[in-house]
mmCIF file of C-alpha atoms in Angstrom:
data_model
loop_
_atom_site.group_PDB
_atom_site.id
_atom_site.type_symbol
_atom_site.label_atom_id
_atom_site.label_comp_id
_atom_site.label_asym_id
_atom_site.label_seq_id
_atom_site.Cartn_x
_atom_site.Cartn_y
_atom_site.Cartn_z
ATOM 1 C CA UNK Q 1355 -47.732 48.110 -21.385
ATOM 2 C CA UNK Q 1356 -50.705 47.894 -23.754
ATOM 3 C CA UNK Q 1357 -48.891 49.798 -26.487
ATOM 4 C CA UNK Q 1358 -45.863 47.535 -26.094
ATOM 5 C CA UNK Q 1359 -48.105 44.463 -26.323
ATOM 6 C CA UNK Q 1360 -49.801 45.796 -29.432
ATOM 7 C CA UNK Q 1361 -46.574 46.738 -31.180
ATOM 8 C CA UNK Q 1362 -44.749 43.592 -30.028
ATOM 9 C CA UNK Q 1363 -46.508 40.278 -29.321
ATOM 10 C CA UNK Q 1364 -49.784 41.133 -31.055
ATOM 11 C CA UNK Q 1365 -48.098 42.643 -34.092
ATOM 12 C CA UNK Q 1366 -46.480 39.261 -34.741
ATOM 13 C CA UNK Q 1367 -49.522 37.097 -34.145
ATOM 14 C CA UNK Q 1368 -52.836 38.986 -34.256
ATOM 15 C CA UNK Q 1369 -53.511 42.122 -36.347
ATOM 16 C CA UNK Q 1370 -56.877 42.444 -34.632
ATOM 17 C CA UNK Q 1371 -55.384 42.478 -31.134
ATOM 18 C CA UNK Q 1372 -52.682 44.870 -32.306
ATOM 19 C CA UNK Q 1373 -55.336 47.401 -33.236
ATOM 20 C CA UNK Q 1374 -57.369 46.834 -30.052
ATOM 21 C CA UNK Q 1375 -54.381 46.966 -27.668
ATOM 22 C CA UNK Q 1376 -53.053 50.208 -29.145
ATOM 23 C CA UNK Q 1377 -56.540 51.746 -29.040
ATOM 24 C CA UNK Q 1378 -56.855 50.841 -25.360
ATOM 25 C CA UNK Q 1379 -53.452 52.382 -24.693
ATOM 26 C CA UNK Q 1380 -54.666 55.678 -26.176
ATOM 27 C CA UNK Q 1381 -57.964 55.820 -24.268
ATOM 28 C CA UNK Q 1382 -57.863 57.469 -20.851
ATOM 29 C CA UNK Q 1383 -61.274 55.996 -19.999
ATOM 30 C CA UNK Q 1384 -60.134 52.498 -20.902
ATOM 31 C CA UNK Q 1385 -56.939 52.794 -18.871
ATOM 32 C CA UNK Q 1386 -58.839 54.043 -15.820
ATOM 33 C CA UNK Q 1387 -61.167 51.036 -16.145
ATOM 34 C CA UNK Q 1388 -58.196 48.672 -16.360
ATOM 35 C CA UNK Q 1389 -56.780 50.203 -13.180
ATOM 36 C CA UNK Q 1390 -59.840 48.863 -11.347
ATOM 37 C CA UNK Q 1391 -58.365 45.365 -11.741
ATOM 38 C CA UNK Q 1392 -55.747 44.071 -9.290
ATOM 39 C CA UNK Q 1393 -52.266 45.124 -10.415
ATOM 40 C CA UNK Q 1394 -51.205 41.600 -11.367
ATOM 41 C CA UNK Q 1395 -54.365 41.193 -13.477
ATOM 42 C CA UNK Q 1396 -53.856 44.225 -15.713
ATOM 43 C CA UNK Q 1397 -51.713 42.464 -18.289
ATOM 44 C CA UNK Q 1398 -53.058 42.937 -21.825
ATOM 45 C CA UNK Q 1399 -53.428 39.180 -22.392
ATOM 46 C CA UNK Q 1400 -55.710 38.888 -19.342
ATOM 47 C CA UNK Q 1401 -57.830 41.955 -20.123
ATOM 48 C CA UNK Q 1402 -58.216 41.019 -23.797
ATOM 49 C CA UNK Q 1403 -59.194 37.459 -22.843
ATOM 50 C CA UNK Q 1404 -61.782 38.803 -20.379
ATOM 51 C CA UNK Q 1405 -63.255 41.004 -23.114
ATOM 52 C CA UNK Q 1406 -63.267 38.052 -25.520
ATOM 53 C CA UNK Q 1407 -65.020 35.921 -22.890
ATOM 54 C CA UNK Q 1408 -67.821 38.491 -22.651
ATOM 55 C CA UNK Q 1409 -68.118 38.514 -26.446
ATOM 56 C CA UNK Q 1410 -68.293 34.720 -26.639
ATOM 57 C CA UNK Q 1411 -70.902 34.661 -23.862
ATOM 58 C CA UNK Q 1412 -73.147 37.000 -25.874
ATOM 59 C CA UNK Q 1413 -72.815 39.800 -23.324
ATOM 60 C CA UNK Q 1414 -70.907 42.154 -25.647
ATOM 61 C CA UNK Q 1415 -72.653 41.768 -29.024
ATOM 62 C CA UNK Q 1416 -70.973 44.740 -30.726
ATOM 63 C CA UNK Q 1417 -67.546 43.413 -29.817
ATOM 64 C CA UNK Q 1418 -68.543 39.906 -30.927
ATOM 65 C CA UNK Q 1419 -69.720 41.229 -34.305
ATOM 66 C CA UNK Q 1420 -66.504 43.206 -34.816
ATOM 67 C CA UNK Q 1421 -64.408 40.175 -33.950
ATOM 68 C CA UNK Q 1422 -66.427 37.960 -36.300
ATOM 69 C CA UNK Q 1423 -65.886 40.460 -39.119
ATOM 70 C CA UNK Q 1424 -62.201 40.874 -38.227
ATOM 71 C CA UNK Q 1425 -62.818 44.631 -38.353
ATOM 72 C CA UNK Q 1426 -59.965 46.196 -36.383
ATOM 73 C CA UNK Q 1427 -61.428 49.702 -36.154
ATOM 74 C CA UNK Q 1428 -64.848 48.462 -35.066
ATOM 75 C CA UNK Q 1429 -63.234 46.033 -32.601
ATOM 76 C CA UNK Q 1430 -61.142 48.824 -31.078
ATOM 77 C CA UNK Q 1431 -64.210 51.030 -30.591
ATOM 78 C CA UNK Q 1432 -66.311 48.177 -29.193
ATOM 79 C CA UNK Q 1433 -63.536 47.030 -26.851
ATOM 80 C CA UNK Q 1434 -63.294 50.499 -25.308
ATOM 81 C CA UNK Q 1435 -67.081 50.753 -24.975
ATOM 82 C CA UNK Q 1436 -67.289 47.286 -23.402
ATOM 83 C CA UNK Q 1437 -64.439 47.943 -21.020
ATOM 84 C CA UNK Q 1438 -65.853 51.270 -19.869
ATOM 85 C CA UNK Q 1439 -69.489 50.154 -19.763
ATOM 86 C CA UNK Q 1440 -68.870 46.732 -18.195
ATOM 87 C CA UNK Q 1441 -65.832 47.448 -16.052
ATOM 88 C CA UNK Q 1442 -67.059 45.377 -13.116
ATOM 89 C CA UNK Q 1443 -67.671 42.342 -15.331
ATOM 90 C CA UNK Q 1444 -64.283 42.596 -17.052
ATOM 91 C CA UNK Q 1445 -62.476 43.006 -13.726
ATOM 92 C CA UNK Q 1446 -64.387 40.105 -12.163
ATOM 93 C CA UNK Q 1447 -63.354 37.750 -14.978
ATOM 94 C CA UNK Q 1448 -59.753 38.969 -14.996
ATOM 95 C CA UNK Q 1449 -59.471 38.620 -11.228
ATOM 96 C CA UNK Q 1450 -60.845 35.071 -11.233
ATOM 97 C CA UNK Q 1451 -59.049 33.648 -14.259
ATOM 98 C CA UNK Q 1452 -55.537 33.238 -15.597
ATOM 99 C CA UNK Q 1453 -54.627 32.963 -19.245
ATOM 100 C CA UNK Q 1454 -54.147 29.514 -20.757
ATOM 101 C CA UNK Q 1455 -52.477 28.303 -23.940
ATOM 102 C CA UNK Q 1456 -53.492 24.657 -23.806
ATOM 103 C CA UNK Q 1457 -53.743 24.266 -27.561
ATOM 104 C CA UNK Q 1458 -49.932 24.384 -27.924
ATOM 105 C CA UNK Q 1459 -49.942 20.585 -28.364
ATOM 106 C CA UNK Q 1460 -47.036 18.981 -26.551
ATOM 107 C CA UNK Q 1461 -47.768 15.451 -27.761
ATOM 108 C CA UNK Q 1462 -44.958 15.334 -30.314
ATOM 109 C CA UNK Q 1463 -42.475 15.553 -27.443
ATOM 110 C CA UNK Q 1464 -44.408 13.691 -24.767
ATOM 111 C CA UNK Q 1465 -45.544 10.674 -26.799
ATOM 112 C CA UNK Q 1466 -42.122 9.095 -27.486
ATOM 113 C CA UNK Q 1467 -40.961 9.980 -23.960
ATOM 114 C CA UNK Q 1468 -43.937 8.253 -22.274
ATOM 115 C CA UNK Q 1469 -43.494 5.218 -24.533
ATOM 116 C CA UNK Q 1470 -39.800 5.107 -23.634
ATOM 117 C CA UNK Q 1471 -40.643 5.243 -19.915
ATOM 118 C CA UNK Q 1472 -42.953 2.247 -20.277
ATOM 119 C CA UNK Q 1473 -40.313 0.332 -22.246
ATOM 120 C CA UNK Q 1474 -37.638 0.832 -19.628
ATOM 121 C CA UNK Q 1475 -39.876 -0.459 -16.854
ATOM 122 C CA UNK Q 1476 -41.466 -3.186 -18.962
ATOM 123 C CA UNK Q 1477 -44.950 -1.810 -18.285
ATOM 124 C CA UNK Q 1478 -47.984 -3.068 -20.192
ATOM 125 C CA UNK Q 1479 -50.200 -0.291 -18.811
ATOM 126 C CA UNK Q 1480 -49.602 3.252 -17.612
ATOM 127 C CA UNK Q 1481 -51.436 5.836 -15.566
ATOM 128 C CA UNK Q 1482 -50.794 9.392 -16.688
ATOM 129 C CA UNK Q 1483 -50.499 12.150 -14.076
ATOM 130 C CA UNK Q 1484 -50.193 15.671 -15.478
ATOM 131 C CA UNK Q 1485 -48.755 17.952 -12.785
ATOM 132 C CA UNK Q 1486 -49.772 21.506 -13.669
ATOM 133 C CA UNK Q 1487 -52.342 20.250 -16.129
ATOM 134 C CA UNK Q 1488 -54.469 23.370 -16.737
ATOM 135 C CA UNK Q 1489 -57.298 21.665 -18.685
ATOM 136 C CA UNK Q 1490 -55.554 18.298 -18.934
ATOM 137 C CA UNK Q 1491 -55.293 18.264 -22.722
ATOM 138 C CA UNK Q 1492 -51.849 16.616 -22.557
ATOM 139 C CA UNK Q 1493 -53.535 13.622 -20.914
ATOM 140 C CA UNK Q 1494 -54.842 12.628 -24.355
ATOM 141 C CA UNK Q 1495 -51.261 12.149 -25.601
ATOM 142 C CA UNK Q 1496 -51.860 8.500 -26.518
ATOM 143 C CA UNK Q 1497 -54.916 9.383 -28.634
ATOM 144 C CA UNK Q 1498 -53.466 12.035 -30.948
ATOM 145 C CA UNK Q 1499 -51.837 11.588 -34.333
ATOM 146 C CA UNK Q 1500 -48.314 12.936 -34.765
ATOM 147 C CA UNK Q 1501 -46.381 13.556 -37.984
ATOM 148 C CA UNK Q 1502 -42.669 14.316 -37.848
ATOM 149 C CA UNK Q 1503 -40.779 16.202 -40.501
ATOM 150 C CA UNK Q 1504 -38.589 13.199 -41.321
ATOM 151 C CA UNK Q 1505 -41.583 11.100 -42.386
ATOM 152 C CA UNK Q 1506 -42.107 9.257 -39.099
ATOM 153 C CA UNK Q 1507 -45.510 9.085 -37.450
ATOM 154 C CA UNK Q 1508 -46.784 8.069 -34.020
ATOM 155 C CA UNK Q 1509 -50.134 7.711 -32.324
ATOM 156 C CA UNK Q 1510 -53.567 7.295 -33.858
ATOM 157 C CA UNK Q 1511 -53.610 8.112 -37.596
ATOM 158 C CA UNK Q 1512 -57.398 8.536 -37.475
ATOM 159 C CA UNK Q 1513 -57.352 10.966 -34.539
ATOM 160 C CA UNK Q 1514 -59.138 14.301 -35.017
ATOM 161 C CA UNK Q 1515 -56.157 15.950 -33.313
ATOM 162 C CA UNK Q 1516 -53.168 16.122 -35.630
ATOM 163 C CA UNK Q 1517 -49.829 17.374 -34.352
ATOM 164 C CA UNK Q 1518 -46.582 17.935 -36.184
ATOM 165 C CA UNK Q 1519 -42.963 18.576 -35.307
ATOM 166 C CA UNK Q 1520 -39.693 18.940 -37.148
ATOM 167 C CA UNK Q 1521 -36.807 16.631 -36.275
ATOM 168 C CA UNK Q 1522 -33.466 18.290 -35.542
ATOM 169 C CA UNK Q 1523 -30.421 16.088 -36.173
ATOM 170 C CA UNK Q 1524 -30.230 12.667 -37.742
ATOM 171 C CA UNK Q 1525 -31.533 10.510 -34.875
ATOM 172 C CA UNK Q 1526 -35.173 9.410 -35.348
ATOM 173 C CA UNK Q 1527 -37.676 9.112 -32.519
ATOM 174 C CA UNK Q 1528 -38.376 5.535 -31.409
ATOM 175 C CA UNK Q 1529 -41.470 4.195 -33.135
ATOM 176 C CA UNK Q 1530 -43.111 2.354 -30.280
ATOM 177 C CA UNK Q 1531 -46.620 2.881 -29.004
ATOM 178 C CA UNK Q 1532 -47.710 3.999 -25.581
ATOM 179 C CA UNK Q 1533 -49.262 0.982 -23.828
ATOM 180 C CA UNK Q 1534 -52.820 1.017 -22.539
ATOM 181 C CA UNK Q 1535 -53.609 4.087 -20.480
ATOM 182 C CA UNK Q 1536 -55.722 3.027 -17.500
ATOM 183 C CA UNK Q 1537 -55.815 6.319 -15.577
ATOM 184 C CA UNK Q 1538 -55.686 10.003 -16.481
ATOM 185 C CA UNK Q 1539 -55.214 12.402 -13.564
ATOM 186 C CA UNK Q 1540 -54.544 16.126 -13.723
ATOM 187 C CA UNK Q 1541 -53.363 18.388 -10.905
ATOM 188 C CA UNK Q 1542 -53.643 22.166 -11.021
ATOM 189 C CA UNK Q 1543 -54.285 24.998 -8.555
ATOM 190 C CA UNK Q 1544 -57.197 26.007 -10.792
ATOM 191 C CA UNK Q 1545 -57.982 23.204 -13.247
ATOM 192 C CA UNK Q 1546 -60.307 23.773 -16.174
ATOM 193 C CA UNK Q 1547 -62.956 21.173 -17.002
ATOM 194 C CA UNK Q 1548 -63.552 21.030 -20.762
ATOM 195 C CA UNK Q 1549 -67.032 19.588 -20.116
ATOM 196 C CA UNK Q 1550 -67.969 22.759 -18.207
ATOM 197 C CA UNK Q 1551 -69.357 25.470 -20.498
ATOM 198 C CA UNK Q 1552 -67.746 28.392 -18.628
ATOM 199 C CA UNK Q 1553 -64.323 26.727 -18.457
ATOM 200 C CA UNK Q 1554 -64.431 25.721 -22.120
ATOM 201 C CA UNK Q 1555 -65.429 29.255 -23.116
ATOM 202 C CA UNK Q 1556 -62.488 30.678 -21.167
ATOM 203 C CA UNK Q 1557 -60.093 28.417 -23.033
ATOM 204 C CA UNK Q 1558 -61.517 29.762 -26.289
ATOM 205 C CA UNK Q 1559 -61.325 33.328 -24.988
ATOM 206 C CA UNK Q 1560 -57.601 33.023 -24.354
ATOM 207 C CA UNK Q 1561 -56.998 32.791 -28.103
ATOM 208 C CA UNK Q 1562 -57.168 35.892 -30.312
ATOM 209 C CA UNK Q 1563 -60.392 35.853 -32.366
ATOM 210 C CA UNK Q 1564 -58.516 36.215 -35.671
ATOM 211 C CA UNK Q 1565 -56.621 32.916 -35.418
ATOM 212 C CA UNK Q 1566 -59.079 30.366 -36.862
ATOM 213 C CA UNK Q 1567 -56.520 27.577 -37.274
ATOM 214 C CA UNK Q 1568 -55.538 27.696 -33.606
ATOM 215 C CA UNK Q 1569 -59.206 27.882 -32.627
ATOM 216 C CA UNK Q 1570 -60.065 24.822 -34.724
ATOM 217 C CA UNK Q 1571 -57.167 22.907 -33.206
ATOM 218 C CA UNK Q 1572 -58.290 23.818 -29.696
ATOM 219 C CA UNK Q 1573 -61.850 22.689 -30.454
ATOM 220 C CA UNK Q 1574 -60.552 19.302 -31.617
ATOM 221 C CA UNK Q 1575 -58.370 18.916 -28.528
ATOM 222 C CA UNK Q 1576 -61.202 19.836 -26.172
ATOM 223 C CA UNK Q 1577 -63.563 17.406 -27.900
ATOM 224 C CA UNK Q 1578 -61.013 14.608 -27.596
ATOM 225 C CA UNK Q 1579 -60.520 15.316 -23.882
ATOM 226 C CA UNK Q 1580 -64.268 15.573 -23.285
ATOM 227 C CA UNK Q 1581 -64.793 12.103 -24.794
ATOM 228 C CA UNK Q 1582 -62.926 10.600 -21.823
ATOM 229 C CA UNK Q 1583 -62.597 13.361 -19.217
ATOM 230 C CA UNK Q 1584 -59.616 13.075 -16.863
ATOM 231 C CA UNK Q 1585 -59.876 13.158 -13.107
ATOM 232 C CA UNK Q 1586 -58.957 16.717 -12.104
ATOM 233 C CA UNK Q 1587 -57.497 17.359 -8.655
ATOM 234 C CA UNK Q 1588 -57.359 20.935 -7.449
ATOM 235 C CA UNK Q 1589 -54.532 22.170 -5.251
ATOM 236 C CA UNK Q 1590 -50.824 22.676 -4.945
ATOM 237 C CA UNK Q 1591 -49.059 20.322 -7.353
ATOM 238 C CA UNK Q 1592 -46.522 19.140 -4.774
ATOM 239 C CA UNK Q 1593 -49.029 18.610 -1.984
ATOM 240 C CA UNK Q 1594 -51.663 16.840 -4.088
ATOM 241 C CA UNK Q 1595 -49.244 14.533 -5.947
ATOM 242 C CA UNK Q 1596 -49.569 11.646 -3.420
ATOM 243 C CA UNK Q 1597 -53.355 11.658 -3.913
ATOM 244 C CA UNK Q 1598 -52.844 11.383 -7.669
ATOM 245 C CA UNK Q 1599 -50.715 8.246 -7.323
ATOM 246 C CA UNK Q 1600 -53.532 6.625 -5.368
ATOM 247 C CA UNK Q 1601 -55.733 6.780 -8.491
ATOM 248 C CA UNK Q 1602 -53.309 4.713 -10.611
ATOM 249 C CA UNK Q 1603 -53.994 0.949 -10.387
ATOM 250 C CA UNK Q 1604 -51.249 -1.141 -8.827
ATOM 251 C CA UNK Q 1605 -50.606 -3.052 -12.068
ATOM 252 C CA UNK Q 1606 -49.879 0.138 -14.050
ATOM 253 C CA UNK Q 1607 -46.810 2.365 -14.181
ATOM 254 C CA UNK Q 1608 -47.529 5.895 -12.933
ATOM 255 C CA UNK Q 1609 -46.000 8.341 -15.430
ATOM 256 C CA UNK Q 1610 -45.910 11.889 -14.112
ATOM 257 C CA UNK Q 1611 -45.777 14.581 -16.803
ATOM 258 C CA UNK Q 1612 -44.563 18.132 -16.334
ATOM 259 C CA UNK Q 1613 -44.689 20.219 -19.496
ATOM 260 C CA UNK Q 1614 -43.336 23.692 -18.816
ATOM 261 C CA UNK Q 1615 -45.031 23.631 -15.408
ATOM 262 C CA UNK Q 1616 -42.158 23.492 -12.907
ATOM 263 C CA UNK Q 1617 -40.925 26.975 -13.795
ATOM 264 C CA UNK Q 1618 -43.983 28.246 -11.916
ATOM 265 C CA UNK Q 1619 -42.577 26.722 -8.706
ATOM 266 C CA UNK Q 1620 -39.775 27.957 -6.483
ATOM 267 C CA UNK Q 1621 -36.643 25.812 -6.314
ATOM 268 C CA UNK Q 1622 -37.612 24.529 -2.875
ATOM 269 C CA UNK Q 1623 -40.960 23.327 -4.212
ATOM 270 C CA UNK Q 1624 -39.310 21.670 -7.213
ATOM 271 C CA UNK Q 1625 -37.001 19.747 -4.876
ATOM 272 C CA UNK Q 1626 -39.996 18.700 -2.756
ATOM 273 C CA UNK Q 1627 -41.695 17.572 -5.970
ATOM 274 C CA UNK Q 1628 -38.744 15.251 -6.640
ATOM 275 C CA UNK Q 1629 -38.956 14.009 -3.056
ATOM 276 C CA UNK Q 1630 -42.651 13.224 -3.525
ATOM 277 C CA UNK Q 1631 -41.752 11.096 -6.545
ATOM 278 C CA UNK Q 1632 -39.190 9.258 -4.431
ATOM 279 C CA UNK Q 1633 -41.726 8.672 -1.673
ATOM 280 C CA UNK Q 1634 -44.171 7.151 -4.166
ATOM 281 C CA UNK Q 1635 -41.415 4.951 -5.594
ATOM 282 C CA UNK Q 1636 -40.892 3.275 -2.210
ATOM 283 C CA UNK Q 1637 -43.747 0.928 -3.047
ATOM 284 C CA UNK Q 1638 -43.720 0.769 -6.850
ATOM 285 C CA UNK Q 1639 -41.779 1.919 -9.896
ATOM 286 C CA UNK Q 1640 -42.543 5.500 -10.917
ATOM 287 C CA UNK Q 1641 -41.578 7.421 -14.067
ATOM 288 C CA UNK Q 1642 -41.361 11.145 -14.629
ATOM 289 C CA UNK Q 1643 -41.357 12.724 -18.098
ATOM 290 C CA UNK Q 1644 -40.429 16.394 -18.188
ATOM 291 C CA UNK Q 1645 -40.212 19.097 -20.819
ATOM 292 C CA UNK Q 1646 -38.765 22.090 -19.022
ATOM 293 C CA UNK Q 1647 -36.298 24.899 -19.524
ATOM 294 C CA UNK Q 1648 -32.619 24.116 -19.054
ATOM 295 C CA UNK Q 1649 -31.913 23.573 -15.369
ATOM 296 C CA UNK Q 1650 -35.545 23.793 -14.262
ATOM 297 C CA UNK Q 1651 -36.241 20.075 -13.668
ATOM 298 C CA UNK Q 1652 -34.247 18.837 -10.649
ATOM 299 C CA UNK Q 1653 -31.999 15.799 -11.244
ATOM 300 C CA UNK Q 1654 -32.368 15.996 -15.038
ATOM 301 C CA UNK Q 1655 -28.943 16.592 -16.647
ATOM 302 C CA UNK Q 1656 -28.503 19.851 -18.532
ATOM 303 C CA UNK Q 1657 -25.900 18.479 -20.988
ATOM 304 C CA UNK Q 1658 -23.803 21.562 -20.358
ATOM 305 C CA UNK Q 1659 -26.456 23.789 -21.959
ATOM 306 C CA UNK Q 1660 -26.846 27.337 -20.706
ATOM 307 C CA UNK Q 1661 -29.951 28.430 -18.824
ATOM 308 C CA UNK Q 1662 -32.326 30.659 -20.772
ATOM 309 C CA UNK Q 1663 -30.722 29.361 -23.954
ATOM 310 C CA UNK Q 1664 -33.958 29.315 -25.922
ATOM 311 C CA UNK Q 1665 -34.583 25.566 -25.838
ATOM 312 C CA UNK Q 1666 -35.848 23.021 -23.339
ATOM 313 C CA UNK Q 1667 -34.631 19.660 -22.084
ATOM 314 C CA UNK Q 1668 -36.790 16.560 -22.432
ATOM 315 C CA UNK Q 1669 -36.075 14.484 -19.357
ATOM 316 C CA UNK Q 1670 -36.918 10.971 -18.230
ATOM 317 C CA UNK Q 1671 -36.490 9.781 -14.666
ATOM 318 C CA UNK Q 1672 -37.308 6.261 -13.492
ATOM 319 C CA UNK Q 1673 -37.505 5.818 -9.747
ATOM 320 C CA UNK Q 1674 -37.569 2.628 -7.731
ATOM 321 C CA UNK Q 1675 -36.731 1.699 -4.165
ATOM 322 C CA UNK Q 1676 -33.670 3.801 -3.344
ATOM 323 C CA UNK Q 1677 -32.841 4.280 -7.045
ATOM 324 C CA UNK Q 1678 -33.112 7.214 -9.407
ATOM 325 C CA UNK Q 1679 -32.123 6.949 -13.050
ATOM 326 C CA UNK Q 1680 -32.441 10.372 -14.653
ATOM 327 C CA UNK Q 1681 -31.504 11.155 -18.240
ATOM 328 C CA UNK Q 1682 -31.871 13.964 -20.761
ATOM 329 C CA UNK Q 1683 -33.470 12.139 -23.696
ATOM 330 C CA UNK Q 1684 -33.976 15.126 -25.967
ATOM 331 C CA UNK Q 1685 -33.924 18.823 -26.647
ATOM 332 C CA UNK Q 1686 -36.882 20.750 -28.020
ATOM 333 C CA UNK Q 1687 -37.691 24.229 -29.234
ATOM 334 C CA UNK Q 1688 -40.907 26.283 -29.573
ATOM 335 C CA UNK Q 1689 -42.737 24.214 -26.975
ATOM 336 C CA UNK Q 1690 -42.221 21.006 -28.917
ATOM 337 C CA UNK Q 1691 -42.503 22.084 -32.524
ATOM 338 C CA UNK Q 1692 -38.867 21.068 -33.045
ATOM 339 C CA UNK Q 1693 -37.404 17.975 -31.388
ATOM 340 C CA UNK Q 1694 -33.916 16.513 -31.206
ATOM 341 C CA UNK Q 1695 -34.052 12.950 -29.823
ATOM 342 C CA UNK Q 1696 -30.907 12.006 -27.905
ATOM 343 C CA UNK Q 1697 -31.544 8.742 -26.073
ATOM 344 C CA UNK Q 1698 -30.203 5.346 -27.125
ATOM 345 C CA UNK Q 1699 -33.407 3.355 -27.185
#
């Protein structure tokens, strides 16, 4: 598994992790240490992030120095020494945490979809609810700056967080702004608080140490979120959703966001999620913006696309008393780096 990771994923993205992963795969001592972790926590991404967390915390100085120097041989040697010498610490971190990739930046897809939801309801204010939020970085969607490949731009041009996406096809995204955001609520079984030093360090640890551009982007996103921290609710997304609606003022449109989060739920739970939205809509209009794999989001049309086709559907559902208007308003690729807008708006 570690050799496959090194020769596959890491070889494409991180030369440093390629060297470290292959070295771990060739060390009997390292592999025996990894076996001390629960079976589901032995994935290379988790173990490497746990090692990186120790380096960032100053508890593995040799590994930290090798990472800072981008010295693959020294990093491989230090990673083995750290893993063998601090097995209990590595296993404890791996067992408690799960890997995150919050810096992907979904705003280029979410921004026009949230604005479109507000337009359709005629809302002058919205409350954002991110179901499956991780660290809640998508809850800053109205405060980022977005540049599209066709020359369009949305959001705040002075924002420290700059996102970009290519436009596929000849239909532009609608150039309307998200109205005032009066509530930001995140739901996650294990949410990360960017104002907490340990949680913020774990987010950093989930990135390979030889990817400075991604690291800089993550730092900017965390700083933006920390400037106005969201309310984070811990628990099952479906069960906690009603509590989240209660934190959105009555004069604002609740807009629920799911960005590649529903695939973590069984079909039964996804259907209950849709039912929860309907329950909330009995007393007020509710919108749901989704960016999910083809066929993952219940009620969102698939446009005849095949499942596991390599792209995702951007969906918009507006729910009212006994009504559900659900539409596929776009397709996207690479988690939002390419967007095809489809809706007539």
